């Protein structure tokens, strides 16, 4: 019987993010797990494996491909209103019980994987870039599963995308290594990182290590990538005032300019017990972010109920410089240099040099590409 692993193993190439060890063993450093993989064995992510002393890695397919508003990533300080052609493969190095992309991320761990196989489409990097251009996208994003574990494929696409004038972004759990960040740096413009909890024991229950994620936030910022951080606020998991304050203070210690998105949890996948995050809890989280000194705090997943926390305000004069409703830009008032039109304060981020062309009241809805 052909398994999902058989199908995926036929779409691999030799990877670059590893070192060969004695006896045909190898060490992968595409993510913070740094798996030691012996011949014939797989890494924790299940999609990278050792064939005769060489690391085989996923290449040449997508399992999800969609054009989204970049606000959906969420990235709020990266070319507002832009369309992001977003692709994903299969597999993940974490196993979060509340995964919102479990069909792609957990495909190799779940019995429903037959369905995931039907999502797989072979495609070339050239065709991806062509699709982006044809669909009017200004950005290509790797998301839906954990992009770090398929970084060679992402770089194959990004290399051509950058040549074609597109910007490239990662939507990641932040379980990176200095080596993979250096590998991505020539192509990436922005890195959106999940900070899921400030308790290491909770991170370990999801398959991660807190310090790796904190190091990635610091490391990506130090490399000059534009970083935005997201914390999904899950009742009973990470929503105490102390924990949220720890998260906000850590981000502020890296830079108070890093946008922090606190987003509402909805019961999903294997985590169906906690109730959805209330408006009150989310507003409390956002206020904690401001109190910790962060200049840009956003509250998401509850459109129209988050008041000022959906829009961007100048931290100096409180002028509303970008007005949003959910993923839609209602008003865009930054100058071509990204400055506040009232007091001239620079708002950090990656901004359009042509503010008059920013898409207002745009689609706000994802568009399937297939
Ligand atoms: S990407 Fe991470 S989990 Fe997968 S093999 Fe490499 S180190 Fe292990």
mmCIF file of C-alpha atoms and ligand atoms in Angstrom:
data_model
loop_
_atom_site.group_PDB
_atom_site.id
_atom_site.type_symbol
_atom_site.label_atom_id
_atom_site.label_comp_id
_atom_site.label_asym_id
_atom_site.label_seq_id
_atom_site.Cartn_x
_atom_site.Cartn_y
_atom_site.Cartn_z
ATOM 1 C CA UNK A 1 0.000 0.000 0.000
ATOM 2 C CA UNK A 2 1.321 3.459 -0.879
ATOM 3 C CA UNK A 3 1.600 5.631 2.227
ATOM 4 C CA UNK A 4 1.655 9.409 2.510
ATOM 5 C CA UNK A 5 5.363 9.135 3.365
ATOM 6 C CA UNK A 6 5.977 7.207 0.075
ATOM 7 C CA UNK A 7 4.262 9.969 -1.887
ATOM 8 C CA UNK A 8 6.166 12.748 -0.165
ATOM 9 C CA UNK A 9 9.506 10.928 -0.269
ATOM 10 C CA UNK A 10 9.281 10.878 -4.069
ATOM 11 C CA UNK A 11 9.231 14.689 -4.033
ATOM 12 C CA UNK A 12 12.545 15.390 -2.295
ATOM 13 C CA UNK A 13 16.048 16.626 -3.106
ATOM 14 C CA UNK A 14 19.240 16.621 -1.075
ATOM 15 C CA UNK A 15 19.023 19.386 1.513
ATOM 16 C CA UNK A 16 21.563 22.046 2.441
ATOM 17 C CA UNK A 17 20.826 22.592 6.120
ATOM 18 C CA UNK A 18 22.718 19.675 7.615
ATOM 19 C CA UNK A 19 26.139 18.334 8.451
ATOM 20 C CA UNK A 20 27.399 14.802 7.776
ATOM 21 C CA UNK A 21 28.600 12.800 10.776
ATOM 22 C CA UNK A 22 30.377 9.452 11.172
ATOM 23 C CA UNK A 23 28.754 6.193 10.040
ATOM 24 C CA UNK A 24 26.454 7.957 7.551
ATOM 25 C CA UNK A 25 24.605 9.706 10.378
ATOM 26 C CA UNK A 26 23.827 13.407 9.969
ATOM 27 C CA UNK A 27 22.588 16.369 11.938
ATOM 28 C CA UNK A 28 19.844 18.595 10.527
ATOM 29 C CA UNK A 29 19.817 22.228 11.641
ATOM 30 C CA UNK A 30 16.757 23.516 9.762
ATOM 31 C CA UNK A 31 14.984 23.877 13.099
ATOM 32 C CA UNK A 32 15.798 24.062 16.772
ATOM 33 C CA UNK A 33 15.386 20.318 17.285
ATOM 34 C CA UNK A 34 18.742 19.728 15.558
ATOM 35 C CA UNK A 35 17.857 16.094 14.948
ATOM 36 C CA UNK A 36 20.577 13.488 14.828
ATOM 37 C CA UNK A 37 19.338 11.224 12.020
ATOM 38 C CA UNK A 38 20.833 7.826 11.318
ATOM 39 C CA UNK A 39 20.597 6.133 7.875
ATOM 40 C CA UNK A 40 17.038 5.164 6.996
ATOM 41 C CA UNK A 41 15.543 7.276 9.820
ATOM 42 C CA UNK A 42 13.454 10.454 9.869
ATOM 43 C CA UNK A 43 13.658 13.705 11.812
ATOM 44 C CA UNK A 44 10.980 14.728 14.312
ATOM 45 C CA UNK A 45 9.134 16.600 11.538
ATOM 46 C CA UNK A 46 8.842 13.281 9.612
ATOM 47 C CA UNK A 47 9.422 14.938 6.235
ATOM 48 C CA UNK A 48 13.257 15.114 6.285
ATOM 49 C CA UNK A 49 15.088 11.815 6.258
ATOM 50 C CA UNK A 50 18.502 10.217 5.916
ATOM 51 C CA UNK A 51 19.037 8.269 2.694
ATOM 52 C CA UNK A 52 22.493 6.703 2.601
ATOM 53 C CA UNK A 53 24.069 9.490 4.648
ATOM 54 C CA UNK A 54 22.390 12.336 2.743
ATOM 55 C CA UNK A 55 19.531 14.454 4.049
ATOM 56 C CA UNK A 56 16.533 14.340 1.732
ATOM 57 C CA UNK A 57 14.164 17.305 2.074
ATOM 58 C CA UNK A 58 10.742 18.200 0.587
ATOM 59 C CA UNK A 59 10.856 19.921 -2.786
ATOM 60 C CA UNK A 60 8.631 20.593 -5.759
ATOM 61 C CA UNK A 61 5.088 20.572 -4.416
ATOM 62 C CA UNK A 62 2.518 22.548 -2.465
ATOM 63 C CA UNK A 63 -0.348 21.214 -0.354
ATOM 64 C CA UNK A 64 -2.009 24.610 0.035
ATOM 65 C CA UNK A 65 -1.821 27.649 -2.200
ATOM 66 C CA UNK A 66 -3.956 30.705 -1.813
ATOM 67 C CA UNK A 67 -3.835 34.452 -2.299
ATOM 68 C CA UNK A 68 -4.542 36.228 0.983
ATOM 69 C CA UNK A 69 -4.493 39.814 2.169
ATOM 70 C CA UNK A 70 -1.199 40.237 4.017
ATOM 71 C CA UNK A 71 -3.193 41.435 7.045
ATOM 72 C CA UNK A 72 -4.407 37.849 7.428
ATOM 73 C CA UNK A 73 -0.888 36.549 8.200
ATOM 74 C CA UNK A 74 -1.134 38.823 10.339
ATOM 75 C CA UNK A 75 1.521 41.302 9.202
ATOM 76 C CA UNK A 76 0.324 44.864 9.789
ATOM 77 C CA UNK A 77 3.520 46.837 9.093
ATOM 78 C CA UNK A 78 4.392 45.102 5.808
ATOM 79 C CA UNK A 79 2.966 46.687 2.649
ATOM 80 C CA UNK A 80 -0.599 47.127 3.937
ATOM 81 C CA UNK A 81 -3.252 46.046 1.492
ATOM 82 C CA UNK A 82 -0.835 43.813 -0.450
ATOM 83 C CA UNK A 83 -1.860 40.406 -1.692
ATOM 84 C CA UNK A 84 0.345 37.594 -0.450
ATOM 85 C CA UNK A 85 0.511 34.421 -2.513
ATOM 86 C CA UNK A 86 0.764 31.948 0.347
ATOM 87 C CA UNK A 87 1.960 28.375 0.039
ATOM 88 C CA UNK A 88 2.400 25.477 2.408
ATOM 89 C CA UNK A 89 3.721 21.922 2.262
ATOM 90 C CA UNK A 90 3.040 19.097 4.730
ATOM 91 C CA UNK A 91 4.468 18.430 8.196
ATOM 92 C CA UNK A 92 5.497 20.311 11.312
ATOM 93 C CA UNK A 93 8.131 20.115 14.032
ATOM 94 C CA UNK A 94 5.507 20.895 16.718
ATOM 95 C CA UNK A 95 2.256 19.069 17.542
ATOM 96 C CA UNK A 96 0.007 21.792 19.049
ATOM 97 C CA UNK A 97 -3.339 20.452 20.224
ATOM 98 C CA UNK A 98 -5.061 23.625 18.961
ATOM 99 C CA UNK A 99 -3.391 23.661 15.533
ATOM 100 C CA UNK A 100 -5.478 25.661 13.078
ATOM 101 C CA UNK A 101 -3.706 24.124 10.080
ATOM 102 C CA UNK A 102 -3.682 20.516 11.238
ATOM 103 C CA UNK A 103 -4.675 19.105 7.853
ATOM 104 C CA UNK A 104 -1.345 20.231 6.409
ATOM 105 C CA UNK A 105 0.810 20.502 9.533
ATOM 106 C CA UNK A 106 -0.102 17.253 11.245
ATOM 107 C CA UNK A 107 -0.665 15.218 8.072
ATOM 108 C CA UNK A 108 2.098 12.738 8.877
ATOM 109 C CA UNK A 109 0.879 12.146 12.423
ATOM 110 C CA UNK A 110 -2.866 11.896 11.812
ATOM 111 C CA UNK A 111 -4.953 9.079 10.383
ATOM 112 C CA UNK A 112 -6.695 11.578 8.101
ATOM 113 C CA UNK A 113 -3.502 11.829 6.076
ATOM 114 C CA UNK A 114 -5.079 10.268 2.969
ATOM 115 C CA UNK A 115 -6.996 13.486 2.557
ATOM 116 C CA UNK A 116 -3.768 15.470 2.835
ATOM 117 C CA UNK A 117 -2.254 13.468 -0.057
ATOM 118 C CA UNK A 118 -5.076 14.654 -2.275
ATOM 119 C CA UNK A 119 -3.990 18.245 -1.581
ATOM 120 C CA UNK A 120 -0.501 17.716 -2.980
ATOM 121 C CA UNK A 121 0.227 19.416 -6.311
ATOM 122 C CA UNK A 122 3.572 19.305 -8.077
ATOM 123 C CA UNK A 123 4.801 22.753 -9.048
ATOM 124 C CA UNK A 124 8.080 24.482 -9.940
ATOM 125 C CA UNK A 125 9.521 27.658 -8.375
ATOM 126 C CA UNK A 126 9.160 29.375 -11.763
ATOM 127 C CA UNK A 127 5.454 28.500 -11.903
ATOM 128 C CA UNK A 128 4.952 29.820 -8.357
ATOM 129 C CA UNK A 129 6.464 33.175 -9.257
ATOM 130 C CA UNK A 130 4.442 33.290 -12.461
ATOM 131 C CA UNK A 131 1.267 32.619 -10.461
ATOM 132 C CA UNK A 132 2.150 35.384 -8.019
ATOM 133 C CA UNK A 133 2.652 37.860 -10.833
ATOM 134 C CA UNK A 134 -0.528 36.796 -12.607
ATOM 135 C CA UNK A 135 -2.627 37.027 -9.441
ATOM 136 C CA UNK A 136 -1.318 40.533 -8.704
ATOM 137 C CA UNK A 137 0.522 39.507 -5.534
ATOM 138 C CA UNK A 138 3.323 41.714 -4.263
ATOM 139 C CA UNK A 139 4.386 39.234 -1.587
ATOM 140 C CA UNK A 140 5.068 35.481 -1.421
ATOM 141 C CA UNK A 141 4.534 33.887 1.994
ATOM 142 C CA UNK A 142 5.445 30.455 3.315
ATOM 143 C CA UNK A 143 2.791 29.404 5.833
ATOM 144 C CA UNK A 144 0.085 26.776 6.593
ATOM 145 C CA UNK A 145 2.676 24.237 7.758
ATOM 146 C CA UNK A 146 5.934 25.129 9.517
ATOM 147 C CA UNK A 147 8.135 26.707 6.842
ATOM 148 C CA UNK A 148 11.429 26.148 8.651
ATOM 149 C CA UNK A 149 11.318 22.410 7.965
ATOM 150 C CA UNK A 150 10.989 23.063 4.222
ATOM 151 C CA UNK A 151 13.388 25.997 3.983
ATOM 152 C CA UNK A 152 15.300 24.674 0.951
ATOM 153 C CA UNK A 153 12.052 24.663 -1.067
ATOM 154 C CA UNK A 154 11.159 28.151 0.175
ATOM 155 C CA UNK A 155 14.576 29.483 -0.827
ATOM 156 C CA UNK A 156 14.236 27.923 -4.305
ATOM 157 C CA UNK A 157 11.050 29.961 -4.740
ATOM 158 C CA UNK A 158 12.252 33.083 -2.941
ATOM 159 C CA UNK A 159 15.411 33.258 -5.037
ATOM 160 C CA UNK A 160 13.294 33.632 -8.198
ATOM 161 C CA UNK A 161 10.677 35.769 -6.448
ATOM 162 C CA UNK A 162 13.204 38.382 -5.325
ATOM 163 C CA UNK A 163 14.583 38.574 -8.876
ATOM 164 C CA UNK A 164 11.012 39.234 -10.055
ATOM 165 C CA UNK A 165 10.612 42.104 -7.575
ATOM 166 C CA UNK A 166 8.443 40.255 -5.026
ATOM 167 C CA UNK A 167 8.891 40.406 -1.242
ATOM 168 C CA UNK A 168 9.160 37.161 0.716
ATOM 169 C CA UNK A 169 7.907 36.466 4.240
ATOM 170 C CA UNK A 170 7.830 33.569 6.729
ATOM 171 C CA UNK A 171 4.909 32.732 9.027
ATOM 172 C CA UNK A 172 6.618 30.512 11.573
ATOM 173 C CA UNK A 173 6.557 28.974 15.030
ATOM 174 C CA UNK A 174 9.982 30.488 15.662
ATOM 175 C CA UNK A 175 11.769 27.218 16.403
ATOM 176 C CA UNK A 176 14.702 28.346 14.264
ATOM 177 C CA UNK A 177 18.482 28.137 14.479
ATOM 178 C CA UNK A 178 21.071 30.825 13.704
ATOM 179 C CA UNK A 179 22.067 28.734 10.663
ATOM 180 C CA UNK A 180 18.601 28.678 9.099
ATOM 181 C CA UNK A 181 18.083 32.391 9.768
ATOM 182 C CA UNK A 182 21.375 33.165 7.997
ATOM 183 C CA UNK A 183 20.298 30.891 5.119
ATOM 184 C CA UNK A 184 16.992 32.752 4.729
ATOM 185 C CA UNK A 185 18.275 36.257 5.353
ATOM 186 C CA UNK A 186 19.228 37.154 1.741
ATOM 187 C CA UNK A 187 15.645 36.535 0.596
ATOM 188 C CA UNK A 188 13.337 37.269 3.507
ATOM 189 C CA UNK A 189 11.888 40.701 4.204
ATOM 190 C CA UNK A 190 9.730 39.846 7.200
ATOM 191 C CA UNK A 191 9.404 37.070 9.750
ATOM 192 C CA UNK A 192 6.171 36.600 11.668
ATOM 193 C CA UNK A 193 6.730 34.500 14.799
ATOM 194 C CA UNK A 194 4.313 32.809 17.197
ATOM 195 C CA UNK A 195 5.110 33.276 20.871
ATOM 196 C CA UNK A 196 2.714 30.694 22.235
ATOM 197 C CA UNK A 197 3.492 30.805 25.953
ATOM 198 C CA UNK A 198 6.165 32.026 28.358
ATOM 199 C CA UNK A 199 6.169 28.721 30.258
ATOM 200 C CA UNK A 200 8.768 26.263 29.047
ATOM 201 C CA UNK A 201 6.752 23.312 30.314
ATOM 202 C CA UNK A 202 3.833 24.420 28.143
ATOM 203 C CA UNK A 203 6.132 24.808 25.150
ATOM 204 C CA UNK A 204 7.421 21.289 25.707
ATOM 205 C CA UNK A 205 3.836 19.985 25.689
ATOM 206 C CA UNK A 206 3.528 21.441 22.157
ATOM 207 C CA UNK A 207 6.858 19.927 21.100
ATOM 208 C CA UNK A 208 9.017 23.041 21.475
ATOM 209 C CA UNK A 209 11.438 24.863 23.756
ATOM 210 C CA UNK A 210 10.694 28.407 24.945
ATOM 211 C CA UNK A 211 14.300 29.612 24.708
ATOM 212 C CA UNK A 212 14.558 28.651 21.027
ATOM 213 C CA UNK A 213 11.598 30.895 20.215
ATOM 214 C CA UNK A 214 12.903 33.801 22.299
ATOM 215 C CA UNK A 215 16.287 33.424 20.572
ATOM 216 C CA UNK A 216 14.584 33.476 17.161
ATOM 217 C CA UNK A 217 12.738 36.709 17.941
ATOM 218 C CA UNK A 218 16.003 38.309 19.051
ATOM 219 C CA UNK A 219 18.028 36.752 16.221
ATOM 220 C CA UNK A 220 15.634 37.716 13.425
ATOM 221 C CA UNK A 221 15.479 41.270 14.762
ATOM 222 C CA UNK A 222 19.293 41.457 15.020
ATOM 223 C CA UNK A 223 19.587 40.301 11.392
ATOM 224 C CA UNK A 224 17.452 43.255 10.319
ATOM 225 C CA UNK A 225 14.348 41.281 9.364
ATOM 226 C CA UNK A 226 11.045 42.990 10.034
ATOM 227 C CA UNK A 227 9.563 40.972 12.907
ATOM 228 C CA UNK A 228 5.959 40.783 14.121
ATOM 229 C CA UNK A 229 4.944 38.510 16.998
ATOM 230 C CA UNK A 230 1.610 36.762 17.519
ATOM 231 C CA UNK A 231 0.260 35.277 20.737
ATOM 232 C CA UNK A 232 -2.925 33.256 20.486
ATOM 233 C CA UNK A 233 -4.531 33.871 23.884
ATOM 234 C CA UNK A 234 -5.935 30.537 25.072
ATOM 235 C CA UNK A 235 -8.065 30.621 28.260
ATOM 236 C CA UNK A 236 -6.417 28.593 31.012
ATOM 237 C CA UNK A 237 -3.246 28.030 28.954
ATOM 238 C CA UNK A 238 -1.457 31.371 28.675
ATOM 239 C CA UNK A 239 -3.933 34.094 29.664
ATOM 240 C CA UNK A 240 -2.819 35.092 33.160
ATOM 241 C CA UNK A 241 -1.812 38.717 33.579
ATOM 242 C CA UNK A 242 1.666 37.645 34.744
ATOM 243 C CA UNK A 243 2.307 35.482 31.709
ATOM 244 C CA UNK A 244 1.017 38.026 29.213
ATOM 245 C CA UNK A 245 3.119 40.693 30.913
ATOM 246 C CA UNK A 246 6.195 38.430 30.675
ATOM 247 C CA UNK A 247 5.604 37.991 26.951
ATOM 248 C CA UNK A 248 5.079 41.712 26.337
ATOM 249 C CA UNK A 249 8.119 42.693 28.417
ATOM 250 C CA UNK A 250 10.306 40.242 26.555
ATOM 251 C CA UNK A 251 9.233 41.623 23.164
ATOM 252 C CA UNK A 252 9.725 45.199 24.410
ATOM 253 C CA UNK A 253 13.230 44.262 25.585
ATOM 254 C CA UNK A 254 14.095 43.259 22.001
ATOM 255 C CA UNK A 255 12.415 46.379 20.618
ATOM 256 C CA UNK A 256 9.296 48.357 21.586
ATOM 257 C CA UNK A 257 8.758 48.832 17.828
ATOM 258 C CA UNK A 258 7.926 45.140 17.245
ATOM 259 C CA UNK A 259 4.161 44.808 16.656
ATOM 260 C CA UNK A 260 2.500 42.325 19.017
ATOM 261 C CA UNK A 261 -0.743 40.705 17.874
ATOM 262 C CA UNK A 262 -2.866 39.103 20.566
ATOM 263 C CA UNK A 263 -5.473 36.949 18.885
ATOM 264 C CA UNK A 264 -8.606 35.146 20.001
ATOM 265 C CA UNK A 265 -8.667 31.359 20.374
ATOM 266 C CA UNK A 266 -11.542 29.316 18.980
ATOM 267 C CA UNK A 267 -11.829 25.645 20.002
ATOM 268 C CA UNK A 268 -10.147 23.603 17.265
ATOM 269 C CA UNK A 269 -8.551 20.243 16.447
ATOM 270 C CA UNK A 270 -7.790 18.396 19.707
ATOM 271 C CA UNK A 271 -8.228 21.382 22.026
ATOM 272 C CA UNK A 272 -11.973 21.745 22.373
ATOM 273 C CA UNK A 273 -12.336 22.235 26.137
ATOM 274 C CA UNK A 274 -11.248 25.844 26.702
ATOM 275 C CA UNK A 275 -13.928 28.381 25.798
ATOM 276 C CA UNK A 276 -13.264 30.939 23.046
ATOM 277 C CA UNK A 277 -11.242 33.934 24.200
ATOM 278 C CA UNK A 278 -13.580 36.657 25.437
ATOM 279 C CA UNK A 279 -13.490 40.253 24.242
ATOM 280 C CA UNK A 280 -12.601 41.269 27.795
ATOM 281 C CA UNK A 281 -9.600 38.944 28.002
ATOM 282 C CA UNK A 282 -8.286 40.042 24.630
ATOM 283 C CA UNK A 283 -8.600 43.716 25.512
ATOM 284 C CA UNK A 284 -6.802 43.013 28.803
ATOM 285 C CA UNK A 285 -3.976 41.338 26.867
ATOM 286 C CA UNK A 286 -3.696 44.336 24.538
ATOM 287 C CA UNK A 287 -3.628 46.767 27.471
ATOM 288 C CA UNK A 288 -0.867 44.709 29.077
ATOM 289 C CA UNK A 289 1.145 45.071 25.859
ATOM 290 C CA UNK A 290 0.807 48.833 25.997
ATOM 291 C CA UNK A 291 1.668 48.924 29.678
ATOM 292 C CA UNK A 292 4.846 46.950 28.970
ATOM 293 C CA UNK A 293 5.924 49.724 26.610
ATOM 294 C CA UNK A 294 5.106 48.243 23.206
ATOM 295 C CA UNK A 295 4.196 50.940 20.688
ATOM 296 C CA UNK A 296 2.108 48.746 18.380
ATOM 297 C CA UNK A 297 -0.316 46.287 19.931
ATOM 298 C CA UNK A 298 -3.099 44.710 17.891
ATOM 299 C CA UNK A 299 -5.998 42.514 18.955
ATOM 300 C CA UNK A 300 -7.340 40.155 16.327
ATOM 301 C CA UNK A 301 -9.921 37.537 15.334
ATOM 302 C CA UNK A 302 -12.840 39.538 16.769
ATOM 303 C CA UNK A 303 -13.371 42.226 14.109
ATOM 304 C CA UNK A 304 -15.236 45.359 15.068
ATOM 305 C CA UNK A 305 -15.011 44.603 18.790
ATOM 306 C CA UNK A 306 -11.426 45.554 19.525
ATOM 307 C CA UNK A 307 -11.781 49.341 19.344
ATOM 308 C CA UNK A 308 -8.449 51.078 18.799
ATOM 309 C CA UNK A 309 -6.523 47.776 18.689
ATOM 310 C CA UNK A 310 -7.333 47.020 15.052
ATOM 311 C CA UNK A 311 -5.720 50.199 13.739
ATOM 312 C CA UNK A 312 -2.250 51.787 13.810
ATOM 313 C CA UNK A 313 -1.716 55.011 15.740
ATOM 314 C CA UNK A 314 1.286 57.304 15.777
ATOM 315 C CA UNK A 315 2.905 56.708 19.184
ATOM 316 C CA UNK A 316 3.924 60.377 19.426
ATOM 317 C CA UNK A 317 0.707 62.292 18.620
ATOM 318 C CA UNK A 318 -1.911 59.437 18.615
ATOM 319 C CA UNK A 319 -3.005 60.240 15.060
ATOM 320 C CA UNK A 320 -4.705 57.251 13.436
ATOM 321 C CA UNK A 321 -2.360 56.508 10.520
ATOM 322 C CA UNK A 322 -3.843 53.198 9.278
ATOM 323 C CA UNK A 323 -7.468 52.306 9.900
ATOM 324 C CA UNK A 324 -8.423 48.622 9.642
ATOM 325 C CA UNK A 325 -11.488 46.479 9.974
ATOM 326 C CA UNK A 326 -10.456 42.855 10.175
ATOM 327 C CA UNK A 327 -8.157 42.283 7.150
ATOM 328 C CA UNK A 328 -9.406 45.353 5.282
ATOM 329 C CA UNK A 329 -7.576 48.684 5.104
ATOM 330 C CA UNK A 330 -10.205 51.414 5.507
ATOM 331 C CA UNK A 331 -7.824 54.371 5.446
ATOM 332 C CA UNK A 332 -4.080 54.756 4.861
ATOM 333 C CA UNK A 333 -2.468 58.046 5.791
ATOM 334 C CA UNK A 334 1.271 57.361 6.052
ATOM 335 C CA UNK A 335 3.578 59.351 3.792
ATOM 336 C CA UNK A 336 5.720 57.685 1.116
ATOM 337 C CA UNK A 337 8.520 57.591 3.708
ATOM 338 C CA UNK A 338 6.289 55.884 6.285
ATOM 339 C CA UNK A 339 5.898 58.991 8.444
ATOM 340 C CA UNK A 340 2.918 60.239 10.442
ATOM 341 C CA UNK A 341 1.183 62.894 8.288
ATOM 342 C CA UNK A 342 0.488 65.056 11.372
ATOM 343 C CA UNK A 343 3.713 65.186 13.386
ATOM 344 C CA UNK A 344 6.250 63.543 11.045
ATOM 345 C CA UNK A 345 7.227 60.725 13.422
ATOM 346 C CA UNK A 346 8.532 57.718 11.496
ATOM 347 C CA UNK A 347 6.420 54.590 11.918
ATOM 348 C CA UNK A 348 8.686 51.527 11.601
ATOM 349 C CA UNK A 349 7.826 48.891 9.014
ATOM 350 C CA UNK A 350 7.978 48.180 5.288
ATOM 351 C CA UNK A 351 5.749 50.689 3.549
ATOM 352 C CA UNK A 352 4.583 51.427 0.053
ATOM 353 C CA UNK A 353 6.526 54.183 -1.700
ATOM 354 C CA UNK A 354 3.214 54.999 -3.418
ATOM 355 C CA UNK A 355 0.644 55.544 -0.640
ATOM 356 C CA UNK A 356 -1.930 56.605 -3.211
ATOM 357 C CA UNK A 357 -1.865 53.057 -4.622
ATOM 358 C CA UNK A 358 -2.530 51.263 -1.315
ATOM 359 C CA UNK A 359 -5.589 49.085 -1.774
ATOM 360 C CA UNK A 360 -8.406 50.475 0.371
ATOM 361 C CA UNK A 361 -11.571 48.562 1.229
ATOM 362 C CA UNK A 362 -9.961 45.687 -0.666
ATOM 363 C CA UNK A 363 -10.972 42.090 -0.960
ATOM 364 C CA UNK A 364 -10.337 41.071 2.648
ATOM 365 C CA UNK A 365 -11.093 37.487 1.685
ATOM 366 C CA UNK A 366 -8.728 34.747 0.649
ATOM 367 C CA UNK A 367 -8.815 33.654 -2.981
ATOM 368 C CA UNK A 368 -8.127 30.092 -3.983
ATOM 369 C CA UNK A 369 -5.518 29.843 -6.706
ATOM 370 C CA UNK A 370 -6.344 26.365 -7.968
HETATM 371 S S1 LIG B 1 13.637 20.268 10.391
HETATM 372 FE FE1 LIG B 1 13.815 20.083 12.633
HETATM 373 S S2 LIG B 1 12.517 18.319 13.141
HETATM 374 FE FE2 LIG B 1 12.914 18.194 10.937
HETATM 375 S S3 LIG B 1 14.713 16.902 10.747
HETATM 376 FE FE3 LIG B 1 15.441 18.999 10.799
HETATM 377 S S4 LIG B 1 15.925 19.412 12.949
HETATM 378 FE FE4 LIG B 1 14.615 17.575 12.900
#
